[in-house]
Amino acid sequence: MNKIATIAWREFIETVRTRTFVFTSIFMPMLMLGLIFGSEWIADVAAKQKDPPRNVAVMDEAGGAAAVFEESVATWNEGNPSQQFVMKPVAVGASDEENQAKEDEAKRQVLEGDLYGFVRIPAAALDPDAQFACKLIRKDSGIEQFRALNNMIQRSVEAARFASADPPLDRERIERLQKDVPVLEVDAASDEVATDRMARFMTPFAFMFMLFLATLNISQGLLTSVIEEKSSRVVEVLLSAVSPTQLMAGKILGMVMVGALLLVIWSSVGYFGAEARNMSQVVTPFRLTYMALYFVPGFLLMSALLAGVGSACNTLKDAQSMAFPLTMLTIFPMMLWWVISMRPQSTLSVALSFIPPITPFVMILRICADPDTPMWQIIATLALLWASVFVAVWAAGRVFRIGVLMYGKPPTPRELLRWIRMA
Amino acid sequence: MLFRGTLATLDARHWTRPCEVWENGVDVALRLDGVTKRYGSFLAVDHFSVEAPTGRILGFLGPNGAGKTSSIRMIMSIMYPDAGRIEVLGHDRALAVKDRIGYLPEERGLYRKMTVEATLRYFGKLKGMSAARIRERVPKLLADVDLTAWSKKPVESLSKGMQQKLQFISTILHEPELVILDEPFSGLDPINMDLLQKLMLDLRNQGVTVVFSTHQMENAQRLCDRLVLINRGRKLIDGSMEQIRAQFSERIVTINGEGDFAALADLPGVQSSQIVEGHARLEVGDSVDPNELAQGAMRHIRLSSFEVQRPSLHEIFVKLVHSDRGQPAGEEAAA
């Protein structure tokens, strides 16, 4: 046991000292925080920058829409002092040809930059059942500006329809009655008002992604370290002091310690970050507990499999191609996270929970998305996971014993099976 | 060198004999009994038996691929024999006594980024040494091999020779009772080779049993109390240098001079010969009287020198290996 601890400690220290670890443990959370707070800050800065006013020419063939359009522009300008619009009414011509000529002229002005946009509201717009489209001609593709103008067009056409109705309808009254109904979303567990819906929605994914990064990153580290020891021939010296099983156990234990440290760092950043932003209902001790519960067996399973693969190969390239199916399998929950977190109790989600290498990722998604995941499923998946850990450690230990001293061509899957049987 | 004649037809099996207790009252540190190992259809070690007396140096000699490394790995419990028994320091498996054995594998390996001192500390700990003992031993051993100035440097900054010395002291750091060295001299320069030989003799003088494999005869001849020659996984011969030589009745006669050297090959008692202009190297049976041989030679040539020698270990080795292969000796020696 002492020897396992000695190996584990060396593995831990040597890994924690590497640049990759420093990068993933410190820069990754900084990057995440940077994305959360930084994007807001950048958006703030961007919003404060004052753009020159945008001239929008409006030709109202329906009649009655232009006035409301102007009102809407005024309302918008009040709320967005850095993004002002100026409305330029265009008189409607006597014929379609004349109107078309006006549109062409406006298009030219848009291209030349004299106008930001040109809006043409056809007469047919008054009839809700008519086949028609309002036109918005512009050069750039700013979404915010499109939304603003689109809204103004909607409101002004609606107003024109109200006015032309028989008998006419009181637009202001209707608008007052249509005012937004506020909905307060309260988290049942923490009794706190949810402020950031998007953050809550993304949480299951964030938790799974953290688990995924920690597991993959570090078990890949184990793969590399096994191959390095093999290619630098240290392994035989080690085997004169410890048994292959002790060596493998020590290496895996060392890496579990690295993974645990990484998760502690990330969880603390997440926990205190969420506290600081009044989003403590997102990173809860409940979720962190499950994360730890699934991390340990999930990581052990992945490590054992990769240690086996590493010991059988001589180059990182061989090892990566041998581990490719495994890596593909773990990407599966990444691709399906949306489906799983939208419907955590669906048959697909439950079925995916019982595929051992991806169990931790799927279960973390489900538990974070729905705290009512049945306890029997949690117990059953954990039991299955631990059972696979024992099988994998046993098989990997046998492959390790033979593979670690084998040089040359990597074994075929069939040879691997033979190693497991004969070791 | 080209051997001709009857010696090449010797049957190697003739020389294979069971181990005997060769010194009364000496314990055996290592015993292999009928050990056999196969890799698929390839027979790497074939019913190999040998004993290493405690406190002596035993050399495993054999050409590349003879089964030396496989035997050593089985002794170390890194691999397991398919048949036969191994006894190491009185135990069935080296696993039980790993901390009492020092092992230097053929393929050397160290952690490149670790410092010299950290490397020794790590291997010391893995060998079950206490921290205090490690602190005491490391500076002494580093001084022994002249590496004190490098103790804080990473291994990758050391020259190849230095790395070999470091690896050697990491092998004996924990004061093992049995030291097993697989090809310890490969790649060493003459100065480090002398140093290593001195260290090995020091170990023996301290009562440590040393087992090493080599294909360099001079080292084996100089160091070994006992030798075992292996080829194709089988033991060809073992014993002390004298015992092995005594089994070879031939002697080598070297003659220099001028005259008809070709006629020397047909002198009575000559078993094989190598002849070039002005020089002859004759293998003769034990019954041949050197005086008669000299007189016979003088009938054909003018002698400038005449010398009688016992065959060297190298010659015995080459001859045995070739007769074991069932092909004429000489090709390999020439190569």
Coordinates of N, CA and C in Angstrom, one line a residue, chain B residues 128-240:
Chain B
G128 N 11.3 0.4 -0.3 CA 10.9 0.3 1.1 C 11.9 0.9 2.1
M129 N 12.8 1.8 1.6 CA 13.8 2.4 2.5 C 13.1 3.5 3.3
S130 N 13.7 3.7 4.5 CA 13.2 4.8 5.3 C 13.8 6.1 4.8
A131 N 13.1 7.2 5.1 CA 13.6 8.5 4.6 C 15.0 8.8 5.2
A132 N 15.2 8.4 6.5 CA 16.5 8.7 7.1 C 17.6 7.9 6.4
R133 N 17.3 6.6 6.1 CA 18.3 5.8 5.4 C 18.6 6.3 4.0
I134 N 17.6 6.8 3.3 CA 17.8 7.4 2.0 C 18.7 8.6 2.1
R135 N 18.4 9.5 3.1 CA 19.3 10.7 3.3 C 20.7 10.3 3.5
E136 N 21.0 9.2 4.2 CA 22.3 8.8 4.5 C 23.0 8.2 3.3
R137 N 22.3 7.4 2.6 CA 22.9 6.6 1.5 C 23.2 7.4 0.2
V138 N 22.2 8.3 -0.1 CA 22.3 9.0 -1.4 C 23.6 9.8 -1.6
P139 N 24.0 10.6 -0.7 CA 25.2 11.4 -0.9 C 26.5 10.5 -1.0
K140 N 26.5 9.4 -0.3 CA 27.6 8.5 -0.3 C 27.7 7.8 -1.7
L141 N 26.6 7.3 -2.2 CA 26.6 6.7 -3.5 C 26.9 7.7 -4.6
L142 N 26.3 8.9 -4.5 CA 26.6 9.9 -5.5 C 28.1 10.2 -5.6
A143 N 28.7 10.2 -4.4 CA 30.2 10.5 -4.3 C 30.9 9.3 -4.9
D144 N 30.5 8.1 -4.7 CA 31.2 6.9 -5.2 C 31.3 6.9 -6.7
V145 N 30.3 7.5 -7.4 CA 30.3 7.5 -8.8 C 30.5 8.9 -9.4
D146 N 30.9 9.8 -8.5 CA 31.4 11.1 -8.9 C 30.2 11.9 -9.5
L147 N 29.0 11.8 -8.9 CA 27.9 12.5 -9.5 C 27.4 13.6 -8.5
T148 N 28.1 13.8 -7.4 CA 27.6 14.7 -6.3 C 27.2 16.1 -6.9
A149 N 28.0 16.6 -7.8 CA 27.8 17.9 -8.3 C 26.5 18.0 -9.2
W150 N 26.0 16.8 -9.5 CA 24.8 16.8 -10.4 C 23.5 16.5 -9.6
S151 N 23.6 16.4 -8.3 CA 22.4 15.9 -7.6 C 21.2 16.7 -7.8
K152 N 21.3 18.0 -8.0 CA 20.1 18.8 -8.2 C 19.7 19.0 -9.6
K153 N 20.4 18.4 -10.5 CA 20.2 18.6 -12.0 C 19.1 17.6 -12.4
P154 N 18.3 17.9 -13.4 CA 17.4 16.9 -14.0 C 18.2 15.9 -14.8
V155 N 17.6 14.7 -14.7 CA 18.3 13.5 -15.4 C 18.6 13.8 -16.8
E156 N 17.7 14.5 -17.5 CA 17.9 14.8 -19.0 C 19.2 15.6 -19.3
S157 N 19.7 16.3 -18.2 CA 21.0 17.0 -18.5 C 22.2 16.2 -18.3
L158 N 22.1 15.0 -17.9 CA 23.2 14.1 -17.7 C 23.6 13.4 -19.0
S159 N 24.9 13.1 -19.1 CA 25.4 12.3 -20.3 C 24.9 10.9 -20.1
K160 N 25.0 10.2 -21.2 CA 24.5 8.8 -21.2 C 25.3 7.9 -20.2
G161 N 26.6 8.1 -20.1 CA 27.4 7.4 -19.1 C 27.0 7.7 -17.7
M162 N 26.7 9.0 -17.5 CA 26.3 9.5 -16.1 C 25.0 8.8 -15.8
Q163 N 24.1 8.8 -16.8 CA 22.7 8.2 -16.5 C 22.9 6.7 -16.1
Q164 N 23.8 6.1 -16.8 CA 24.0 4.6 -16.5 C 24.5 4.5 -15.1
K165 N 25.5 5.4 -14.7 CA 26.0 5.3 -13.3 C 24.8 5.6 -12.3
L166 N 24.0 6.6 -12.6 CA 22.9 6.9 -11.7 C 22.0 5.7 -11.6
Q167 N 21.7 5.0 -12.8 CA 20.8 3.9 -12.7 C 21.5 2.7 -11.9
F168 N 22.8 2.6 -12.0 CA 23.4 1.5 -11.2 C 23.3 1.8 -9.7
I169 N 23.6 3.1 -9.3 CA 23.5 3.3 -7.9 C 22.0 3.2 -7.4
S170 N 21.1 3.5 -8.3 CA 19.7 3.4 -7.9 C 19.4 1.9 -7.6
T171 N 20.1 1.0 -8.3 CA 19.9 -0.4 -8.2 C 20.4 -0.9 -6.8
I172 N 21.5 -0.3 -6.4 CA 22.1 -0.9 -5.1 C 21.9 0.0 -3.9
L173 N 21.1 1.1 -4.1 CA 20.8 2.1 -3.1 C 20.3 1.4 -1.8
H174 N 19.4 0.5 -1.9 CA 18.7 -0.1 -0.8 C 19.5 -1.3 -0.2
E175 N 20.8 -1.4 -0.5 CA 21.7 -2.4 0.0 C 21.1 -3.8 -0.1
P176 N 20.8 -4.2 -1.4 CA 20.2 -5.5 -1.6 C 21.2 -6.6 -1.3
E177 N 20.6 -7.8 -1.1 CA 21.5 -9.0 -0.8 C 21.8 -9.7 -2.2
L178 N 20.9 -9.4 -3.1 CA 21.1 -10.0 -4.4 C 21.0 -8.9 -5.5
V179 N 22.0 -8.8 -6.3 CA 22.0 -7.8 -7.4 C 22.0 -8.5 -8.7
I180 N 21.0 -8.1 -9.5 CA 20.9 -8.7 -10.9 C 21.0 -7.6 -11.9
L181 N 22.0 -7.8 -12.7 CA 22.4 -6.8 -13.7 C 22.3 -7.4 -15.1
D182 N 21.4 -6.8 -15.9 CA 21.2 -7.3 -17.3 C 22.1 -6.5 -18.2
E183 N 23.1 -7.1 -18.8 CA 24.0 -6.4 -19.7 C 24.5 -5.0 -19.1
P184 N 25.1 -5.1 -17.9 CA 25.5 -3.8 -17.3 C 26.6 -3.0 -18.0
F185 N 27.3 -3.7 -18.9 CA 28.5 -3.0 -19.5 C 28.1 -2.4 -20.9
S186 N 26.9 -2.7 -21.4 CA 26.7 -2.3 -22.8 C 26.6 -0.7 -22.8
G187 N 27.4 -0.2 -23.7 CA 27.4 1.2 -23.9 C 28.3 2.0 -23.0
L188 N 29.0 1.3 -22.1 CA 29.9 2.1 -21.2 C 31.3 2.3 -21.8
D189 N 31.9 3.5 -21.5 CA 33.2 3.7 -22.0 C 34.2 3.0 -21.1
P190 N 35.5 2.8 -21.5 CA 36.4 2.0 -20.7 C 36.6 2.4 -19.3
I191 N 36.5 3.8 -19.0 CA 36.7 4.3 -17.7 C 35.5 3.9 -16.8
N192 N 34.3 4.1 -17.3 CA 33.1 3.7 -16.5 C 33.0 2.2 -16.4
M193 N 33.5 1.5 -17.4 CA 33.5 0.0 -17.3 C 34.3 -0.5 -16.2
D194 N 35.5 0.2 -16.0 CA 36.4 -0.2 -14.9 C 35.7 0.1 -13.6
L195 N 35.1 1.3 -13.5 CA 34.4 1.7 -12.3 C 33.3 0.7 -11.9
L196 N 32.6 0.3 -12.9 CA 31.5 -0.6 -12.7 C 32.0 -1.9 -12.2
Q197 N 33.1 -2.4 -12.8 CA 33.7 -3.6 -12.4 C 34.2 -3.5 -10.9
K198 N 34.8 -2.4 -10.6 CA 35.2 -2.2 -9.2 C 34.0 -2.2 -8.2
L199 N 32.9 -1.6 -8.6 CA 31.8 -1.5 -7.8 C 31.2 -2.9 -7.6
M200 N 31.2 -3.7 -8.7 CA 30.7 -5.1 -8.6 C 31.5 -5.9 -7.7
L201 N 32.9 -5.8 -7.8 CA 33.7 -6.5 -6.9 C 33.6 -6.1 -5.4
D202 N 33.4 -4.8 -5.2 CA 33.1 -4.2 -3.9 C 31.9 -4.9 -3.3
L203 N 30.8 -5.0 -4.1 CA 29.6 -5.7 -3.7 C 29.9 -7.1 -3.2
R204 N 30.6 -7.8 -4.0 CA 30.9 -9.2 -3.7 C 31.7 -9.3 -2.4
N205 N 32.6 -8.3 -2.2 CA 33.4 -8.3 -1.0 C 32.6 -8.0 0.2
Q206 N 31.4 -7.4 0.0 CA 30.5 -7.1 1.1 C 29.6 -8.3 1.3
G207 N 29.7 -9.3 0.6 CA 28.9 -10.5 0.7 C 27.6 -10.5 -0.1
V208 N 27.5 -9.6 -1.0 CA 26.3 -9.5 -1.9 C 26.5 -10.5 -3.0
T209 N 25.4 -11.2 -3.4 CA 25.5 -12.0 -4.5 C 25.2 -11.2 -5.8
V210 N 26.0 -11.3 -6.8 CA 25.8 -10.6 -8.0 C 25.6 -11.5 -9.2
V211 N 24.5 -11.3 -9.9 CA 24.3 -12.1 -11.1 C 24.2 -11.1 -12.3
F212 N 25.0 -11.3 -13.3 CA 24.9 -10.4 -14.4 C 25.0 -11.2 -15.8
S213 N 24.4 -10.6 -16.8 CA 24.4 -11.2 -18.1 C 25.3 -10.3 -19.0
T214 N 26.0 -11.0 -19.9 CA 26.9 -10.2 -20.8 C 27.2 -11.1 -22.0
H215 N 27.6 -10.4 -23.1 CA 28.2 -11.2 -24.1 C 29.7 -10.8 -24.3
Q216 N 30.2 -10.0 -23.4 CA 31.6 -9.6 -23.4 C 32.4 -10.5 -22.6
M217 N 33.2 -11.3 -23.2 CA 33.9 -12.4 -22.5 C 35.0 -11.8 -21.5
E218 N 35.6 -10.7 -21.9 CA 36.7 -10.3 -21.0 C 36.2 -9.9 -19.6
N219 N 35.0 -9.2 -19.6 CA 34.4 -8.8 -18.3 C 34.0 -10.1 -17.5
A220 N 33.5 -11.0 -18.2 CA 33.0 -12.2 -17.5 C 34.2 -13.0 -17.0
Q221 N 35.3 -13.1 -17.8 CA 36.5 -13.8 -17.3 C 37.1 -13.1 -16.1
R222 N 37.1 -11.8 -16.1 CA 37.7 -11.1 -15.1 C 36.9 -11.1 -13.8
L223 N 35.6 -11.1 -13.9 CA 34.8 -10.8 -12.7 C 34.2 -12.1 -12.1
C224 N 33.8 -13.1 -12.9 CA 32.9 -14.1 -12.4 C 33.6 -15.2 -11.6
D225 N 33.0 -15.5 -10.5 CA 33.4 -16.7 -9.8 C 32.8 -17.9 -10.4
R226 N 31.7 -17.7 -11.1 CA 31.0 -18.8 -11.7 C 30.4 -18.3 -13.0
L227 N 30.4 -19.2 -14.0 CA 29.8 -18.8 -15.3 C 28.8 -19.8 -15.8
V228 N 27.8 -19.3 -16.5 CA 26.9 -20.2 -17.2 C 26.8 -19.8 -18.6
L229 N 27.0 -20.7 -19.5 CA 26.9 -20.3 -20.9 C 25.5 -20.8 -21.4
I230 N 24.8 -19.9 -22.1 CA 23.5 -20.2 -22.6 C 23.4 -20.0 -24.1
N231 N 22.7 -20.8 -24.7 CA 22.4 -20.6 -26.2 C 21.1 -21.2 -26.5
R232 N 20.3 -20.5 -27.3 CA 19.0 -20.9 -27.7 C 18.2 -21.4 -26.4
G233 N 18.3 -20.7 -25.3 CA 17.5 -21.0 -24.2 C 18.0 -22.1 -23.3
R234 N 19.1 -22.8 -23.8 CA 19.6 -23.9 -23.0 C 20.9 -23.6 -22.4
K235 N 21.2 -24.3 -21.3 CA 22.5 -24.1 -20.7 C 23.5 -25.0 -21.5
L236 N 24.6 -24.5 -21.9 CA 25.6 -25.3 -22.5 C 26.7 -25.8 -21.5
I237 N 27.0 -25.0 -20.6 CA 28.0 -25.4 -19.6 C 28.0 -24.4 -18.4
D238 N 28.3 -24.9 -17.2 CA 28.5 -23.9 -16.2 C 29.6 -24.4 -15.2
G239 N 30.1 -23.5 -14.4 CA 31.2 -23.8 -13.5 C 32.1 -22.6 -13.3
S240 N 33.2 -22.8 -12.6 CA 34.2 -21.8 -12.4 C 35.0 -21.7 -13.7

